[in-house]
């Protein structure tokens, strides 16, 4: 019998799973199979999952009732009788992701197939607003997204918010130094601000969610070991090992931005010196290219100016980018030695700077890796742009559906 160990009291051992648990698990198995193999038939599902044909027929009927699957007609390109093919439906549903950062807020909504329904990017005073003001601003955008989805006759399955900081497994932001937040119950406060909206409200680290986005929406879906690096004022890592996102015991894994790269280097918000994010984050670049410093609300235009100066061959900017790339490569070298990922993906503003930093960072990484050729590690640039963490936030909602948290039948 299938057993369920979640929620068992210490010492009691595994408990028998009831019929509802087993059916929910099997519904999720079928849904995932169709998502990965559509179009496919009921016989394909039975042959690949080990479920018997009667069970598959019942599960498919249930998923069609929930409008998660639909039939697309018959195919005759196979031995035996023509088969009715199945694909994902999900047309009545939406998953919402919001990324909060020091200078902008991105909101996306996707359907069950991951196709974009909405994508907004707005200036946002995340670096200067109080946590209460930020929650109110996020809630306002979330309400607008939900209203738009409602007008399109779509049910929102969940909302996840991506934050650049330490986010525990309950959705509380324990520390977001570049935002000035400490001990903010973001998921709980946002649910209250939305007046208990009837769908799950979650919060997670932006790098974790960027990694999820790369797995589901990027070209790295088949990669089992991947690290995603944010490229903002701060630098964080989302870590995927053996195909699974690794959050650590309390949810705080991936704080690569606070590994010492330059002993005795510039001071960091965390109280230490020479951290990766102060020698390879955007602050390390803009502090030296913008007289008097730059406010969080001005990051994007200043990065654009850096790009223009680099394209024009400005030797000062090119030297700064080379130094940044070297420091970034040292950090990636630590990742390569410690985790041996197949690929490290550079996201955020690193995408715009890639023509001047990627090759140098990769050389530095390879030179500091113990394994030959960096253990096979590749350093690449994200194709998802600024919206990666927001897309990953929506992907977390879709992952919960894939895991069995299904909407009720129509």
GROMACS .gro file of C-alpha atoms in nm:
model
  410
    1UNK     CA    1   0.000   0.000   0.000
    2UNK     CA    2   0.114   0.356  -0.072
    3UNK     CA    3   0.202   0.532   0.250
    4UNK     CA    4   0.230   0.893   0.352
    5UNK     CA    5   0.498   1.006   0.597
    6UNK     CA    6   0.408   1.374   0.600
    7UNK     CA    7   0.251   1.487   0.923
    8UNK     CA    8   0.335   1.168   1.114
    9UNK     CA    9   0.416   1.216   1.480
   10UNK     CA   10   0.776   1.134   1.575
   11UNK     CA   11   0.821   0.765   1.630
   12UNK     CA   12   0.488   0.659   1.481
   13UNK     CA   13   0.633   0.565   1.141
   14UNK     CA   14   0.464   0.591   0.801
   15UNK     CA   15   0.087   0.611   0.798
   16UNK     CA   16  -0.140   0.452   0.537
   17UNK     CA   17  -0.250   0.696   0.269
   18UNK     CA   18  -0.627   0.718   0.223
   19UNK     CA   19  -0.802   0.685  -0.111
   20UNK     CA   20  -0.819   1.061  -0.159
   21UNK     CA   21  -0.441   1.093  -0.123
   22UNK     CA   22  -0.377   0.814  -0.371
   23UNK     CA   23  -0.619   0.954  -0.627
   24UNK     CA   24  -0.477   1.307  -0.597
   25UNK     CA   25  -0.128   1.164  -0.652
   26UNK     CA   26  -0.240   0.968  -0.956
   27UNK     CA   27  -0.422   1.270  -1.102
   28UNK     CA   28  -0.098   1.465  -1.071
   29UNK     CA   29   0.097   1.182  -1.238
   30UNK     CA   30  -0.138   1.182  -1.537
   31UNK     CA   31  -0.140   1.561  -1.564
   32UNK     CA   32   0.240   1.580  -1.560
   33UNK     CA   33   0.268   1.304  -1.819
   34UNK     CA   34   0.036   1.486  -2.059
   35UNK     CA   35   0.218   1.815  -2.003
   36UNK     CA   36   0.549   1.653  -2.093
   37UNK     CA   37   0.425   1.427  -2.376
   38UNK     CA   38   0.120   1.585  -2.537
   39UNK     CA   39  -0.043   1.496  -2.760
   40UNK     CA   40  -0.078   1.147  -2.617
   41UNK     CA   41  -0.346   0.883  -2.570
   42UNK     CA   42  -0.491   0.710  -2.266
   43UNK     CA   43  -0.303   0.396  -2.374
   44UNK     CA   44   0.023   0.596  -2.382
   45UNK     CA   45  -0.040   0.711  -2.026
   46UNK     CA   46  -0.117   0.360  -1.902
   47UNK     CA   47   0.188   0.209  -2.072
   48UNK     CA   48   0.427   0.472  -1.937
   49UNK     CA   49   0.295   0.520  -1.583
   50UNK     CA   50   0.202   0.162  -1.491
   51UNK     CA   51  -0.154   0.260  -1.407
   52UNK     CA   52  -0.416   0.022  -1.544
   53UNK     CA   53  -0.635   0.135  -1.833
   54UNK     CA   54  -0.955   0.161  -1.628
   55UNK     CA   55  -0.783   0.381  -1.371
   56UNK     CA   56  -0.636   0.602  -1.644
   57UNK     CA   57  -0.978   0.642  -1.807
   58UNK     CA   58  -1.129   0.749  -1.474
   59UNK     CA   59  -0.845   0.990  -1.401
   60UNK     CA   60  -0.859   1.144  -1.748
   61UNK     CA   61  -1.235   1.191  -1.718
   62UNK     CA   62  -1.179   1.370  -1.386
   63UNK     CA   63  -0.911   1.597  -1.537
   64UNK     CA   64  -1.136   1.677  -1.833
   65UNK     CA   65  -1.416   1.769  -1.589
   66UNK     CA   66  -1.173   2.005  -1.417
   67UNK     CA   67  -1.084   2.149  -1.760
   68UNK     CA   68  -0.720   2.061  -1.713
   69UNK     CA   69  -0.713   1.826  -2.014
   70UNK     CA   70  -0.905   1.818  -2.341
   71UNK     CA   71  -0.941   1.578  -2.631
   72UNK     CA   72  -0.811   1.682  -2.971
   73UNK     CA   73  -0.950   1.413  -3.198
   74UNK     CA   74  -0.822   1.087  -3.340
   75UNK     CA   75  -0.484   0.988  -3.476
   76UNK     CA   76  -0.436   0.700  -3.715
   77UNK     CA   77  -0.056   0.711  -3.725
   78UNK     CA   78  -0.019   0.408  -3.500
   79UNK     CA   79  -0.075   0.033  -3.496
   80UNK     CA   80  -0.431  -0.076  -3.416
   81UNK     CA   81  -0.743   0.134  -3.376
   82UNK     CA   82  -0.724   0.515  -3.400
   83UNK     CA   83  -0.669   0.674  -3.058
   84UNK     CA   84  -0.824   0.983  -2.906
   85UNK     CA   85  -0.543   1.222  -2.822
   86UNK     CA   86  -0.514   1.440  -2.514
   87UNK     CA   87  -0.348   1.777  -2.455
   88UNK     CA   88  -0.342   2.027  -2.170
   89UNK     CA   89  -0.639   2.258  -2.150
   90UNK     CA   90  -0.624   2.487  -1.848
   91UNK     CA   91  -0.799   2.766  -2.040
   92UNK     CA   92  -1.006   2.873  -1.736
   93UNK     CA   93  -0.698   2.912  -1.513
   94UNK     CA   94  -0.408   3.147  -1.447
   95UNK     CA   95  -0.096   3.139  -1.231
   96UNK     CA   96   0.037   3.477  -1.117
   97UNK     CA   97   0.394   3.572  -1.030
   98UNK     CA   98   0.527   3.906  -0.906
   99UNK     CA   99   0.893   4.001  -0.866
  100UNK     CA  100   0.980   4.281  -0.623
  101UNK     CA  101   1.315   4.455  -0.655
  102UNK     CA  102   1.486   4.773  -0.546
  103UNK     CA  103   1.386   4.964  -0.859
  104UNK     CA  104   1.111   4.774  -1.036
  105UNK     CA  105   0.820   4.537  -0.999
  106UNK     CA  106   0.729   4.276  -1.261
  107UNK     CA  107   0.396   4.095  -1.275
  108UNK     CA  108   0.315   3.804  -1.504
  109UNK     CA  109   0.025   3.567  -1.550
  110UNK     CA  110   0.049   3.240  -1.743
  111UNK     CA  111  -0.193   2.963  -1.827
  112UNK     CA  112  -0.149   2.597  -1.741
  113UNK     CA  113   0.068   2.546  -2.049
  114UNK     CA  114   0.294   2.832  -1.945
  115UNK     CA  115   0.176   3.064  -2.221
  116UNK     CA  116   0.184   3.433  -2.129
  117UNK     CA  117  -0.148   3.597  -2.048
  118UNK     CA  118  -0.009   3.921  -1.910
  119UNK     CA  119   0.331   4.082  -1.848
  120UNK     CA  120   0.374   4.417  -1.675
  121UNK     CA  121   0.688   4.596  -1.558
  122UNK     CA  122   0.667   4.907  -1.343
  123UNK     CA  123   0.907   5.137  -1.163
  124UNK     CA  124   0.883   5.061  -0.792
  125UNK     CA  125   1.058   5.228  -0.494
  126UNK     CA  126   1.155   4.898  -0.334
  127UNK     CA  127   1.482   5.035  -0.203
  128UNK     CA  128   1.319   5.326  -0.019
  129UNK     CA  129   0.965   5.218   0.066
  130UNK     CA  130   0.884   5.069   0.406
  131UNK     CA  131   0.772   4.708   0.412
  132UNK     CA  132   0.415   4.824   0.477
  133UNK     CA  133   0.421   5.058   0.180
  134UNK     CA  134   0.572   4.784  -0.034
  135UNK     CA  135   0.302   4.533   0.065
  136UNK     CA  136   0.033   4.789  -0.021
  137UNK     CA  137   0.194   4.850  -0.361
  138UNK     CA  138   0.230   4.479  -0.436
  139UNK     CA  139  -0.130   4.418  -0.330
  140UNK     CA  140  -0.250   4.695  -0.563
  141UNK     CA  141  -0.075   4.537  -0.861
  142UNK     CA  142  -0.196   4.189  -0.762
  143UNK     CA  143  -0.556   4.312  -0.747
  144UNK     CA  144  -0.524   4.458  -1.097
  145UNK     CA  145  -0.388   4.129  -1.230
  146UNK     CA  146  -0.666   3.928  -1.064
  147UNK     CA  147  -0.927   4.171  -1.199
  148UNK     CA  148  -0.789   4.129  -1.550
  149UNK     CA  149  -0.794   3.751  -1.521
  150UNK     CA  150  -1.150   3.758  -1.384
  151UNK     CA  151  -1.265   3.965  -1.682
  152UNK     CA  152  -1.114   3.698  -1.903
  153UNK     CA  153  -1.314   3.432  -1.712
  154UNK     CA  154  -1.001   3.279  -1.562
  155UNK     CA  155  -0.964   3.147  -1.208
  156UNK     CA  156  -0.637   3.243  -1.039
  157UNK     CA  157  -0.478   2.928  -0.896
  158UNK     CA  158  -0.221   3.107  -0.685
  159UNK     CA  159   0.013   3.403  -0.644
  160UNK     CA  160   0.384   3.386  -0.562
  161UNK     CA  161   0.603   3.688  -0.490
  162UNK     CA  162   0.978   3.684  -0.556
  163UNK     CA  163   1.198   3.882  -0.316
  164UNK     CA  164   1.576   3.945  -0.316
  165UNK     CA  165   1.654   3.820   0.032
  166UNK     CA  166   1.627   3.542   0.288
  167UNK     CA  167   1.276   3.398   0.271
  168UNK     CA  168   1.186   3.114   0.504
  169UNK     CA  169   0.969   2.817   0.417
  170UNK     CA  170   0.659   2.995   0.554
  171UNK     CA  171   0.696   3.292   0.319
  172UNK     CA  172   0.840   3.535   0.575
  173UNK     CA  173   1.125   3.760   0.464
  174UNK     CA  174   1.381   3.724   0.740
  175UNK     CA  175   1.627   3.967   0.580
  176UNK     CA  176   1.635   4.163   0.254
  177UNK     CA  177   1.926   4.403   0.309
  178UNK     CA  178   1.898   4.593  -0.018
  179UNK     CA  179   1.526   4.647   0.049
  180UNK     CA  180   1.576   4.737   0.414
  181UNK     CA  181   1.340   4.460   0.529
  182UNK     CA  182   1.375   4.238   0.832
  183UNK     CA  183   1.121   3.985   0.967
  184UNK     CA  184   0.839   4.075   0.728
  185UNK     CA  185   0.557   3.819   0.702
  186UNK     CA  186   0.517   3.898   0.333
  187UNK     CA  187   0.293   3.605   0.238
  188UNK     CA  188   0.069   3.657   0.542
  189UNK     CA  189   0.055   4.037   0.514
  190UNK     CA  190  -0.018   4.020   0.144
  191UNK     CA  191  -0.298   3.766   0.193
  192UNK     CA  192  -0.453   4.001   0.449
  193UNK     CA  193  -0.415   4.300   0.218
  194UNK     CA  194  -0.593   4.099  -0.052
  195UNK     CA  195  -0.859   4.007   0.204
  196UNK     CA  196  -0.798   3.631   0.187
  197UNK     CA  197  -0.842   3.603  -0.190
  198UNK     CA  198  -0.934   3.233  -0.206
  199UNK     CA  199  -0.606   3.116  -0.359
  200UNK     CA  200  -0.264   3.047  -0.205
  201UNK     CA  201  -0.034   3.346  -0.156
  202UNK     CA  202   0.335   3.251  -0.132
  203UNK     CA  203   0.671   3.426  -0.116
  204UNK     CA  204   1.013   3.293  -0.212
  205UNK     CA  205   1.366   3.402  -0.288
  206UNK     CA  206   1.410   3.557  -0.634
  207UNK     CA  207   1.708   3.339  -0.727
  208UNK     CA  208   1.519   3.021  -0.637
  209UNK     CA  209   1.234   3.129  -0.860
  210UNK     CA  210   1.469   3.232  -1.140
  211UNK     CA  211   1.606   2.877  -1.133
  212UNK     CA  212   1.251   2.736  -1.156
  213UNK     CA  213   1.182   2.962  -1.453
  214UNK     CA  214   1.491   2.836  -1.634
  215UNK     CA  215   1.381   2.476  -1.582
  216UNK     CA  216   1.022   2.525  -1.698
  217UNK     CA  217   1.044   2.805  -1.955
  218UNK     CA  218   1.409   2.826  -2.058
  219UNK     CA  219   1.618   2.594  -2.275
  220UNK     CA  220   1.749   2.400  -1.975
  221UNK     CA  221   1.448   2.180  -1.896
  222UNK     CA  222   1.653   1.863  -1.933
  223UNK     CA  223   1.934   1.983  -1.707
  224UNK     CA  224   1.955   1.804  -1.371
  225UNK     CA  225   2.209   2.032  -1.203
  226UNK     CA  226   2.176   2.407  -1.258
  227UNK     CA  227   2.257   2.729  -1.072
  228UNK     CA  228   2.085   3.058  -1.154
  229UNK     CA  229   2.259   3.381  -1.050
  230UNK     CA  230   2.059   3.700  -1.011
  231UNK     CA  231   2.223   4.009  -1.155
  232UNK     CA  232   2.085   4.299  -0.954
  233UNK     CA  233   2.225   4.521  -0.680
  234UNK     CA  234   2.248   4.195  -0.485
  235UNK     CA  235   2.369   3.860  -0.614
  236UNK     CA  236   2.193   3.538  -0.515
  237UNK     CA  237   2.192   3.180  -0.638
  238UNK     CA  238   1.905   2.943  -0.706
  239UNK     CA  239   2.034   2.587  -0.685
  240UNK     CA  240   1.889   2.287  -0.868
  241UNK     CA  241   2.048   1.950  -0.790
  242UNK     CA  242   1.932   1.619  -0.936
  243UNK     CA  243   1.638   1.800  -1.094
  244UNK     CA  244   1.507   1.952  -0.770
  245UNK     CA  245   1.530   2.303  -0.629
  246UNK     CA  246   1.730   2.295  -0.305
  247UNK     CA  247   1.618   2.556  -0.052
  248UNK     CA  248   1.815   2.425   0.247
  249UNK     CA  249   1.689   2.334   0.592
  250UNK     CA  250   1.516   2.667   0.660
  251UNK     CA  251   1.494   2.801   0.304
  252UNK     CA  252   1.811   3.012   0.315
  253UNK     CA  253   2.039   2.838   0.064
  254UNK     CA  254   2.211   3.018  -0.222
  255UNK     CA  255   2.346   3.332  -0.053
  256UNK     CA  256   2.651   3.335  -0.275
  257UNK     CA  257   2.649   3.714  -0.277
  258UNK     CA  258   2.794   3.713   0.074
  259UNK     CA  259   3.092   3.487   0.008
  260UNK     CA  260   3.415   3.683   0.054
  261UNK     CA  261   3.585   3.734  -0.281
  262UNK     CA  262   3.821   4.024  -0.206
  263UNK     CA  263   3.966   4.007   0.148
  264UNK     CA  264   3.939   4.347   0.312
  265UNK     CA  265   3.742   4.478   0.014
  266UNK     CA  266   3.456   4.729   0.010
  267UNK     CA  267   3.198   4.711   0.292
  268UNK     CA  268   2.875   4.519   0.226
  269UNK     CA  269   2.523   4.579   0.359
  270UNK     CA  270   2.556   4.253   0.551
  271UNK     CA  271   2.833   4.403   0.767
  272UNK     CA  272   3.119   4.210   0.608
  273UNK     CA  273   3.373   4.326   0.352
  274UNK     CA  274   3.465   4.212   0.002
  275UNK     CA  275   3.146   4.011  -0.059
  276UNK     CA  276   3.071   3.899  -0.412
  277UNK     CA  277   2.779   4.136  -0.450
  278UNK     CA  278   2.988   4.445  -0.367
  279UNK     CA  279   3.264   4.351  -0.611
  280UNK     CA  280   3.052   4.191  -0.887
  281UNK     CA  281   2.699   4.326  -0.833
  282UNK     CA  282   2.563   4.635  -1.005
  283UNK     CA  283   2.661   4.857  -0.715
  284UNK     CA  284   3.028   4.773  -0.778
  285UNK     CA  285   2.990   4.907  -1.131
  286UNK     CA  286   2.759   5.204  -1.084
  287UNK     CA  287   2.940   5.340  -0.779
  288UNK     CA  288   3.237   5.396  -1.010
  289UNK     CA  289   3.056   5.518  -1.320
  290UNK     CA  290   2.795   5.752  -1.172
  291UNK     CA  291   2.931   6.060  -0.991
  292UNK     CA  292   2.773   6.085  -0.648
  293UNK     CA  293   2.618   5.739  -0.671
  294UNK     CA  294   2.285   5.629  -0.811
  295UNK     CA  295   1.943   5.587  -0.654
  296UNK     CA  296   1.759   5.255  -0.691
  297UNK     CA  297   1.497   5.422  -0.913
  298UNK     CA  298   1.767   5.507  -1.168
  299UNK     CA  299   1.935   5.169  -1.212
  300UNK     CA  300   1.803   5.083  -1.557
  301UNK     CA  301   1.890   5.410  -1.733
  302UNK     CA  302   2.235   5.405  -1.572
  303UNK     CA  303   2.296   5.048  -1.691
  304UNK     CA  304   2.187   5.156  -2.039
  305UNK     CA  305   2.444   5.436  -2.026
  306UNK     CA  306   2.715   5.189  -1.920
  307UNK     CA  307   2.623   4.973  -2.219
  308UNK     CA  308   2.644   5.272  -2.454
  309UNK     CA  309   2.985   5.369  -2.318
  310UNK     CA  310   3.109   5.010  -2.352
  311UNK     CA  311   2.984   4.994  -2.711
  312UNK     CA  312   3.172   5.317  -2.779
  313UNK     CA  313   3.493   5.164  -2.640
  314UNK     CA  314   3.520   5.381  -2.328
  315UNK     CA  315   3.840   5.247  -2.165
  316UNK     CA  316   3.729   5.334  -1.811
  317UNK     CA  317   3.405   5.139  -1.844
  318UNK     CA  318   3.570   4.848  -2.022
  319UNK     CA  319   3.826   4.821  -1.742
  320UNK     CA  320   3.553   4.827  -1.477
  321UNK     CA  321   3.357   4.558  -1.662
  322UNK     CA  322   3.668   4.344  -1.688
  323UNK     CA  323   3.726   4.372  -1.313
  324UNK     CA  324   3.361   4.290  -1.241
  325UNK     CA  325   3.378   3.989  -1.472
  326UNK     CA  326   3.691   3.860  -1.300
  327UNK     CA  327   3.530   3.885  -0.958
  328UNK     CA  328   3.213   3.722  -1.086
  329UNK     CA  329   3.419   3.438  -1.234
  330UNK     CA  330   3.584   3.381  -0.897
  331UNK     CA  331   3.240   3.340  -0.741
  332UNK     CA  332   3.126   3.105  -1.017
  333UNK     CA  333   3.447   2.906  -0.967
  334UNK     CA  334   3.346   2.845  -0.605
  335UNK     CA  335   3.005   2.725  -0.727
  336UNK     CA  336   3.168   2.496  -0.985
  337UNK     CA  337   3.399   2.340  -0.726
  338UNK     CA  338   3.131   2.300  -0.462
  339UNK     CA  339   2.828   2.186  -0.664
  340UNK     CA  340   2.961   2.083  -1.008
  341UNK     CA  341   2.651   2.208  -1.195
  342UNK     CA  342   2.605   2.140  -1.564
  343UNK     CA  343   2.522   2.504  -1.626
  344UNK     CA  344   2.537   2.837  -1.442
  345UNK     CA  345   2.286   3.090  -1.580
  346UNK     CA  346   2.346   3.464  -1.546
  347UNK     CA  347   2.022   3.659  -1.511
  348UNK     CA  348   1.895   4.011  -1.447
  349UNK     CA  349   2.114   4.301  -1.556
  350UNK     CA  350   2.401   4.062  -1.630
  351UNK     CA  351   2.215   3.986  -1.954
  352UNK     CA  352   2.275   4.338  -2.086
  353UNK     CA  353   2.639   4.329  -1.978
  354UNK     CA  354   2.708   3.980  -2.117
  355UNK     CA  355   2.900   4.089  -2.430
  356UNK     CA  356   3.170   4.236  -2.205
  357UNK     CA  357   3.169   4.004  -1.903
  358UNK     CA  358   3.075   3.652  -2.011
  359UNK     CA  359   3.401   3.538  -2.172
  360UNK     CA  360   3.623   3.683  -1.897
  361UNK     CA  361   3.404   3.541  -1.620
  362UNK     CA  362   3.412   3.197  -1.783
  363UNK     CA  363   3.792   3.203  -1.816
  364UNK     CA  364   3.822   3.295  -1.450
  365UNK     CA  365   3.580   3.021  -1.352
  366UNK     CA  366   3.770   2.758  -1.551
  367UNK     CA  367   4.102   2.873  -1.409
  368UNK     CA  368   3.974   2.833  -1.053
  369UNK     CA  369   3.798   2.499  -1.100
  370UNK     CA  370   3.980   2.192  -0.975
  371UNK     CA  371   3.809   1.952  -1.218
  372UNK     CA  372   3.931   1.956  -1.578
  373UNK     CA  373   3.731   2.195  -1.798
  374UNK     CA  374   3.542   2.316  -1.493
  375UNK     CA  375   3.385   1.975  -1.445
  376UNK     CA  376   3.183   2.034  -1.761
  377UNK     CA  377   3.021   2.347  -1.619
  378UNK     CA  378   2.897   2.597  -1.878
  379UNK     CA  379   2.842   2.966  -1.805
  380UNK     CA  380   2.550   3.103  -2.008
  381UNK     CA  381   2.318   3.403  -2.020
  382UNK     CA  382   1.947   3.377  -1.946
  383UNK     CA  383   1.709   3.420  -2.237
  384UNK     CA  384   1.423   3.513  -2.004
  385UNK     CA  385   1.535   3.870  -1.936
  386UNK     CA  386   1.418   4.072  -1.639
  387UNK     CA  387   1.103   3.864  -1.598
  388UNK     CA  388   1.275   3.541  -1.496
  389UNK     CA  389   1.196   3.557  -1.124
  390UNK     CA  390   0.834   3.660  -1.191
  391UNK     CA  391   0.799   3.373  -1.439
  392UNK     CA  392   0.951   3.141  -1.179
  393UNK     CA  393   0.699   3.268  -0.926
  394UNK     CA  394   0.420   3.167  -1.161
  395UNK     CA  395   0.601   2.838  -1.224
  396UNK     CA  396   0.589   2.764  -0.851
  397UNK     CA  397   0.209   2.785  -0.871
  398UNK     CA  398   0.210   2.550  -1.170
  399UNK     CA  399   0.442   2.314  -0.982
  400UNK     CA  400   0.185   2.294  -0.702
  401UNK     CA  401  -0.076   2.190  -0.960
  402UNK     CA  402   0.164   1.930  -1.099
  403UNK     CA  403   0.207   1.802  -0.742
  404UNK     CA  404  -0.165   1.744  -0.694
  405UNK     CA  405  -0.314   2.074  -0.574
  406UNK     CA  406  -0.585   2.071  -0.838
  407UNK     CA  407  -0.881   2.303  -0.888
  408UNK     CA  408  -1.222   2.154  -0.814
  409UNK     CA  409  -1.428   2.006  -1.099
  410UNK     CA  410  -1.642   2.255  -1.288
   0.00000   0.00000   0.00000
